[in-house]
């Protein structure tokens, strides 16, 4: 069941990344982008799909328990993609670290089952992993920054 939630979040992330223009980006899987670029699905059809995927994802998150994390992950996706948070150096790392923390704590909520909450050790673990991500994400940008400088 956790795989279904993760897949629905992937669909949300991939389709929502250009949601202002109702465009489907080319994804790592190439599936959604290939369908849109081949003309088999229009931007309006994509918008209509999202009208069902978003509430479905929220309902599934609520049923499984990590609904708070799911809502905040969708907000972070919107901040990162549509509001350009992914283009700001430190804000990008902060959004990614918080999102990973939410994914981690949501996974722990699903694993522990209904009626259980995240233990203090779980909170510490999630915080440590998020802190590591926050402080190391910029290393992945070094190659991109170097390539951009070489083009100037």
PDB file of C-alpha atoms in Angstrom:
ATOM      1  CA  UNK A   1       0.000   0.000   0.000  1.00  0.00           C
ATOM      2  CA  UNK A   2       2.889   2.356   0.712  1.00  0.00           C
ATOM      3  CA  UNK A   3       4.045   1.800  -2.871  1.00  0.00           C
ATOM      4  CA  UNK A   4       0.715   3.106  -4.156  1.00  0.00           C
ATOM      5  CA  UNK A   5       1.057   6.264  -2.063  1.00  0.00           C
ATOM      6  CA  UNK A   6       4.611   6.764  -3.305  1.00  0.00           C
ATOM      7  CA  UNK A   7       3.522   6.231  -6.929  1.00  0.00           C
ATOM      8  CA  UNK A   8       0.670   8.731  -6.575  1.00  0.00           C
ATOM      9  CA  UNK A   9       3.115  11.271  -5.150  1.00  0.00           C
ATOM     10  CA  UNK A  10       5.413  10.659  -8.128  1.00  0.00           C
ATOM     11  CA  UNK A  11       2.521  11.254 -10.517  1.00  0.00           C
ATOM     12  CA  UNK A  12       1.665  14.431  -8.629  1.00  0.00           C
ATOM     13  CA  UNK A  13       5.285  15.646  -8.645  1.00  0.00           C
ATOM     14  CA  UNK A  14       5.857  14.946 -12.334  1.00  0.00           C
ATOM     15  CA  UNK A  15       2.613  16.392 -13.631  1.00  0.00           C
ATOM     16  CA  UNK A  16       2.475  19.298 -11.187  1.00  0.00           C
ATOM     17  CA  UNK A  17       5.966  20.499 -12.006  1.00  0.00           C
ATOM     18  CA  UNK A  18       4.642  22.723 -14.807  1.00  0.00           C
ATOM     19  CA  UNK A  19       1.066  22.871 -13.576  1.00  0.00           C
ATOM     20  CA  UNK A  20       0.690  26.641 -14.113  1.00  0.00           C
ATOM     21  CA  UNK A  21       0.937  26.117 -17.860  1.00  0.00           C
ATOM     22  CA  UNK A  22      -0.804  22.728 -17.608  1.00  0.00           C
ATOM     23  CA  UNK A  23       2.130  21.023 -19.282  1.00  0.00           C
ATOM     24  CA  UNK A  24       3.429  17.565 -18.581  1.00  0.00           C
ATOM     25  CA  UNK A  25       7.215  17.574 -18.199  1.00  0.00           C
ATOM     26  CA  UNK A  26       9.452  14.888 -19.596  1.00  0.00           C
ATOM     27  CA  UNK A  27      10.070  12.610 -16.638  1.00  0.00           C
ATOM     28  CA  UNK A  28      12.803  10.204 -15.686  1.00  0.00           C
ATOM     29  CA  UNK A  29      10.445   7.426 -16.690  1.00  0.00           C
ATOM     30  CA  UNK A  30       9.595   9.227 -19.926  1.00  0.00           C
ATOM     31  CA  UNK A  31       6.017   8.004 -19.691  1.00  0.00           C
ATOM     32  CA  UNK A  32       4.034  11.165 -19.047  1.00  0.00           C
ATOM     33  CA  UNK A  33       6.256  13.333 -21.214  1.00  0.00           C
ATOM     34  CA  UNK A  34       6.106  10.839 -24.085  1.00  0.00           C
ATOM     35  CA  UNK A  35       2.320  10.688 -23.957  1.00  0.00           C
ATOM     36  CA  UNK A  36       1.996  14.477 -23.963  1.00  0.00           C
ATOM     37  CA  UNK A  37       4.586  15.104 -26.679  1.00  0.00           C
ATOM     38  CA  UNK A  38       3.071  12.437 -28.921  1.00  0.00           C
ATOM     39  CA  UNK A  39      -0.243  14.282 -28.874  1.00  0.00           C
ATOM     40  CA  UNK A  40      -2.088  11.391 -27.228  1.00  0.00           C
ATOM     41  CA  UNK A  41      -3.044  13.536 -24.233  1.00  0.00           C
ATOM     42  CA  UNK A  42      -3.723  17.249 -24.190  1.00  0.00           C
ATOM     43  CA  UNK A  43      -2.906  19.698 -21.446  1.00  0.00           C
ATOM     44  CA  UNK A  44      -6.615  19.974 -20.684  1.00  0.00           C
ATOM     45  CA  UNK A  45      -6.861  16.186 -20.292  1.00  0.00           C
ATOM     46  CA  UNK A  46      -3.859  16.318 -17.978  1.00  0.00           C
ATOM     47  CA  UNK A  47      -5.591  18.974 -15.892  1.00  0.00           C
ATOM     48  CA  UNK A  48      -8.697  16.797 -15.671  1.00  0.00           C
ATOM     49  CA  UNK A  49      -6.623  13.799 -14.573  1.00  0.00           C
ATOM     50  CA  UNK A  50      -5.080  15.917 -11.824  1.00  0.00           C
ATOM     51  CA  UNK A  51      -8.573  16.860 -10.612  1.00  0.00           C
ATOM     52  CA  UNK A  52      -8.904  13.187  -9.629  1.00  0.00           C
ATOM     53  CA  UNK A  53      -5.287  12.299  -8.775  1.00  0.00           C
ATOM     54  CA  UNK A  54      -4.855  15.067  -6.196  1.00  0.00           C
ATOM     55  CA  UNK A  55      -7.985  14.286  -4.123  1.00  0.00           C
ATOM     56  CA  UNK A  56      -7.294  10.559  -4.538  1.00  0.00           C
ATOM     57  CA  UNK A  57      -3.778  10.978  -3.202  1.00  0.00           C
ATOM     58  CA  UNK A  58      -5.029  13.056  -0.284  1.00  0.00           C
ATOM     59  CA  UNK A  59      -7.720  10.466   0.523  1.00  0.00           C
ATOM     60  CA  UNK A  60      -5.203   7.621   0.394  1.00  0.00           C
ATOM     61  CA  UNK A  61      -2.824   9.557   2.646  1.00  0.00           C
ATOM     62  CA  UNK A  62      -5.667  10.129   5.090  1.00  0.00           C
ATOM     63  CA  UNK A  63      -6.650   6.452   5.043  1.00  0.00           C
ATOM     64  CA  UNK A  64      -3.075   5.256   5.629  1.00  0.00           C
ATOM     65  CA  UNK A  65      -2.260   7.829   8.292  1.00  0.00           C
ATOM     66  CA  UNK A  66       0.417  10.169   6.911  1.00  0.00           C
ATOM     67  CA  UNK A  67      -2.071  12.767   5.649  1.00  0.00           C
ATOM     68  CA  UNK A  68      -0.221  15.693   7.256  1.00  0.00           C
ATOM     69  CA  UNK A  69       2.988  14.778   5.467  1.00  0.00           C
ATOM     70  CA  UNK A  70       1.130  14.280   2.185  1.00  0.00           C
ATOM     71  CA  UNK A  71      -0.456  17.726   2.310  1.00  0.00           C
ATOM     72  CA  UNK A  72       2.846  19.409   3.133  1.00  0.00           C
ATOM     73  CA  UNK A  73       4.670  17.475   0.394  1.00  0.00           C
ATOM     74  CA  UNK A  74       2.156  18.788  -2.137  1.00  0.00           C
ATOM     75  CA  UNK A  75       2.656  22.333  -0.853  1.00  0.00           C
ATOM     76  CA  UNK A  76       6.447  21.910  -1.057  1.00  0.00           C
ATOM     77  CA  UNK A  77       6.107  20.602  -4.622  1.00  0.00           C
ATOM     78  CA  UNK A  78       4.163  23.734  -5.511  1.00  0.00           C
ATOM     79  CA  UNK A  79       6.771  25.964  -3.812  1.00  0.00           C
ATOM     80  CA  UNK A  80       9.652  24.166  -5.526  1.00  0.00           C
ATOM     81  CA  UNK A  81       8.224  23.969  -9.046  1.00  0.00           C
ATOM     82  CA  UNK A  82       5.617  26.649  -9.598  1.00  0.00           C
ATOM     83  CA  UNK A  83       6.982  29.405  -7.376  1.00  0.00           C
ATOM     84  CA  UNK A  84      10.595  28.829  -8.412  1.00  0.00           C
ATOM     85  CA  UNK A  85      11.933  27.603  -5.086  1.00  0.00           C
ATOM     86  CA  UNK A  86      14.076  25.125  -6.998  1.00  0.00           C
ATOM     87  CA  UNK A  87      15.900  28.026  -8.652  1.00  0.00           C
ATOM     88  CA  UNK A  88      17.058  29.590  -5.377  1.00  0.00           C
ATOM     89  CA  UNK A  89      20.264  28.032  -4.066  1.00  0.00           C
ATOM     90  CA  UNK A  90      19.671  27.687  -0.310  1.00  0.00           C
ATOM     91  CA  UNK A  91      15.874  27.556  -0.516  1.00  0.00           C
ATOM     92  CA  UNK A  92      16.146  24.617  -2.921  1.00  0.00           C
ATOM     93  CA  UNK A  93      18.147  22.577  -0.415  1.00  0.00           C
ATOM     94  CA  UNK A  94      15.817  23.535   2.423  1.00  0.00           C
ATOM     95  CA  UNK A  95      12.696  22.468   0.498  1.00  0.00           C
ATOM     96  CA  UNK A  96      14.325  19.173  -0.514  1.00  0.00           C
ATOM     97  CA  UNK A  97      15.497  18.446   3.048  1.00  0.00           C
ATOM     98  CA  UNK A  98      12.059  19.155   4.507  1.00  0.00           C
ATOM     99  CA  UNK A  99      10.413  17.022   1.803  1.00  0.00           C
ATOM    100  CA  UNK A 100      12.746  14.094   2.555  1.00  0.00           C
ATOM    101  CA  UNK A 101      11.983  14.491   6.245  1.00  0.00           C
ATOM    102  CA  UNK A 102       8.265  14.388   5.493  1.00  0.00           C
ATOM    103  CA  UNK A 103       8.686  11.317   3.278  1.00  0.00           C
ATOM    104  CA  UNK A 104      10.729   9.609   6.015  1.00  0.00           C
ATOM    105  CA  UNK A 105       8.270  10.415   8.792  1.00  0.00           C
ATOM    106  CA  UNK A 106       5.342   9.417   6.551  1.00  0.00           C
ATOM    107  CA  UNK A 107       7.011   6.079   5.862  1.00  0.00           C
ATOM    108  CA  UNK A 108       7.475   5.549   9.583  1.00  0.00           C
ATOM    109  CA  UNK A 109       3.796   6.376  10.171  1.00  0.00           C
ATOM    110  CA  UNK A 110       2.710   3.805   7.590  1.00  0.00           C
ATOM    111  CA  UNK A 111       5.162   1.206   8.947  1.00  0.00           C
ATOM    112  CA  UNK A 112       4.052   1.613  12.569  1.00  0.00           C
ATOM    113  CA  UNK A 113       0.380   1.373  11.657  1.00  0.00           C
ATOM    114  CA  UNK A 114      -2.697   3.294  12.712  1.00  0.00           C
ATOM    115  CA  UNK A 115      -2.958   4.564  16.251  1.00  0.00           C
ATOM    116  CA  UNK A 116       0.803   4.810  16.697  1.00  0.00           C
ATOM    117  CA  UNK A 117       2.772   8.007  16.536  1.00  0.00           C
ATOM    118  CA  UNK A 118       6.352   8.815  15.718  1.00  0.00           C
ATOM    119  CA  UNK A 119       8.562   8.118  18.734  1.00  0.00           C
ATOM    120  CA  UNK A 120      11.182  10.599  19.922  1.00  0.00           C
ATOM    121  CA  UNK A 121      13.861   8.372  18.358  1.00  0.00           C
ATOM    122  CA  UNK A 122      11.968   8.485  15.061  1.00  0.00           C
ATOM    123  CA  UNK A 123      11.857  12.277  15.225  1.00  0.00           C
ATOM    124  CA  UNK A 124      15.605  12.402  15.937  1.00  0.00           C
ATOM    125  CA  UNK A 125      16.333   9.994  13.063  1.00  0.00           C
ATOM    126  CA  UNK A 126      14.197  12.011  10.650  1.00  0.00           C
ATOM    127  CA  UNK A 127      15.861  15.257  11.777  1.00  0.00           C
ATOM    128  CA  UNK A 128      19.385  13.850  11.377  1.00  0.00           C
ATOM    129  CA  UNK A 129      18.686  12.527   7.873  1.00  0.00           C
ATOM    130  CA  UNK A 130      17.054  15.825   6.871  1.00  0.00           C
ATOM    131  CA  UNK A 131      20.011  17.763   8.276  1.00  0.00           C
ATOM    132  CA  UNK A 132      22.456  15.636   6.294  1.00  0.00           C
ATOM    133  CA  UNK A 133      20.440  16.221   3.136  1.00  0.00           C
ATOM    134  CA  UNK A 134      20.266  19.965   3.839  1.00  0.00           C
ATOM    135  CA  UNK A 135      24.023  20.240   4.257  1.00  0.00           C
ATOM    136  CA  UNK A 136      25.038  18.023   1.329  1.00  0.00           C
ATOM    137  CA  UNK A 137      22.536  18.813  -1.460  1.00  0.00           C
ATOM    138  CA  UNK A 138      24.617  21.707  -2.782  1.00  0.00           C
ATOM    139  CA  UNK A 139      27.409  19.258  -3.676  1.00  0.00           C
ATOM    140  CA  UNK A 140      25.145  17.897  -6.404  1.00  0.00           C
ATOM    141  CA  UNK A 141      24.893  21.419  -7.833  1.00  0.00           C
ATOM    142  CA  UNK A 142      28.662  21.908  -8.211  1.00  0.00           C
ATOM    143  CA  UNK A 143      28.786  20.237 -11.620  1.00  0.00           C
ATOM    144  CA  UNK A 144      25.791  22.248 -12.842  1.00  0.00           C
ATOM    145  CA  UNK A 145      27.304  25.512 -11.609  1.00  0.00           C
ATOM    146  CA  UNK A 146      30.632  24.616 -13.230  1.00  0.00           C
ATOM    147  CA  UNK A 147      28.964  23.855 -16.558  1.00  0.00           C
ATOM    148  CA  UNK A 148      27.006  27.109 -16.408  1.00  0.00           C
ATOM    149  CA  UNK A 149      30.182  29.096 -15.704  1.00  0.00           C
ATOM    150  CA  UNK A 150      31.972  27.396 -18.603  1.00  0.00           C
ATOM    151  CA  UNK A 151      29.211  28.482 -20.982  1.00  0.00           C
ATOM    152  CA  UNK A 152      29.603  32.151 -20.000  1.00  0.00           C
TER     153      UNK A 152
END
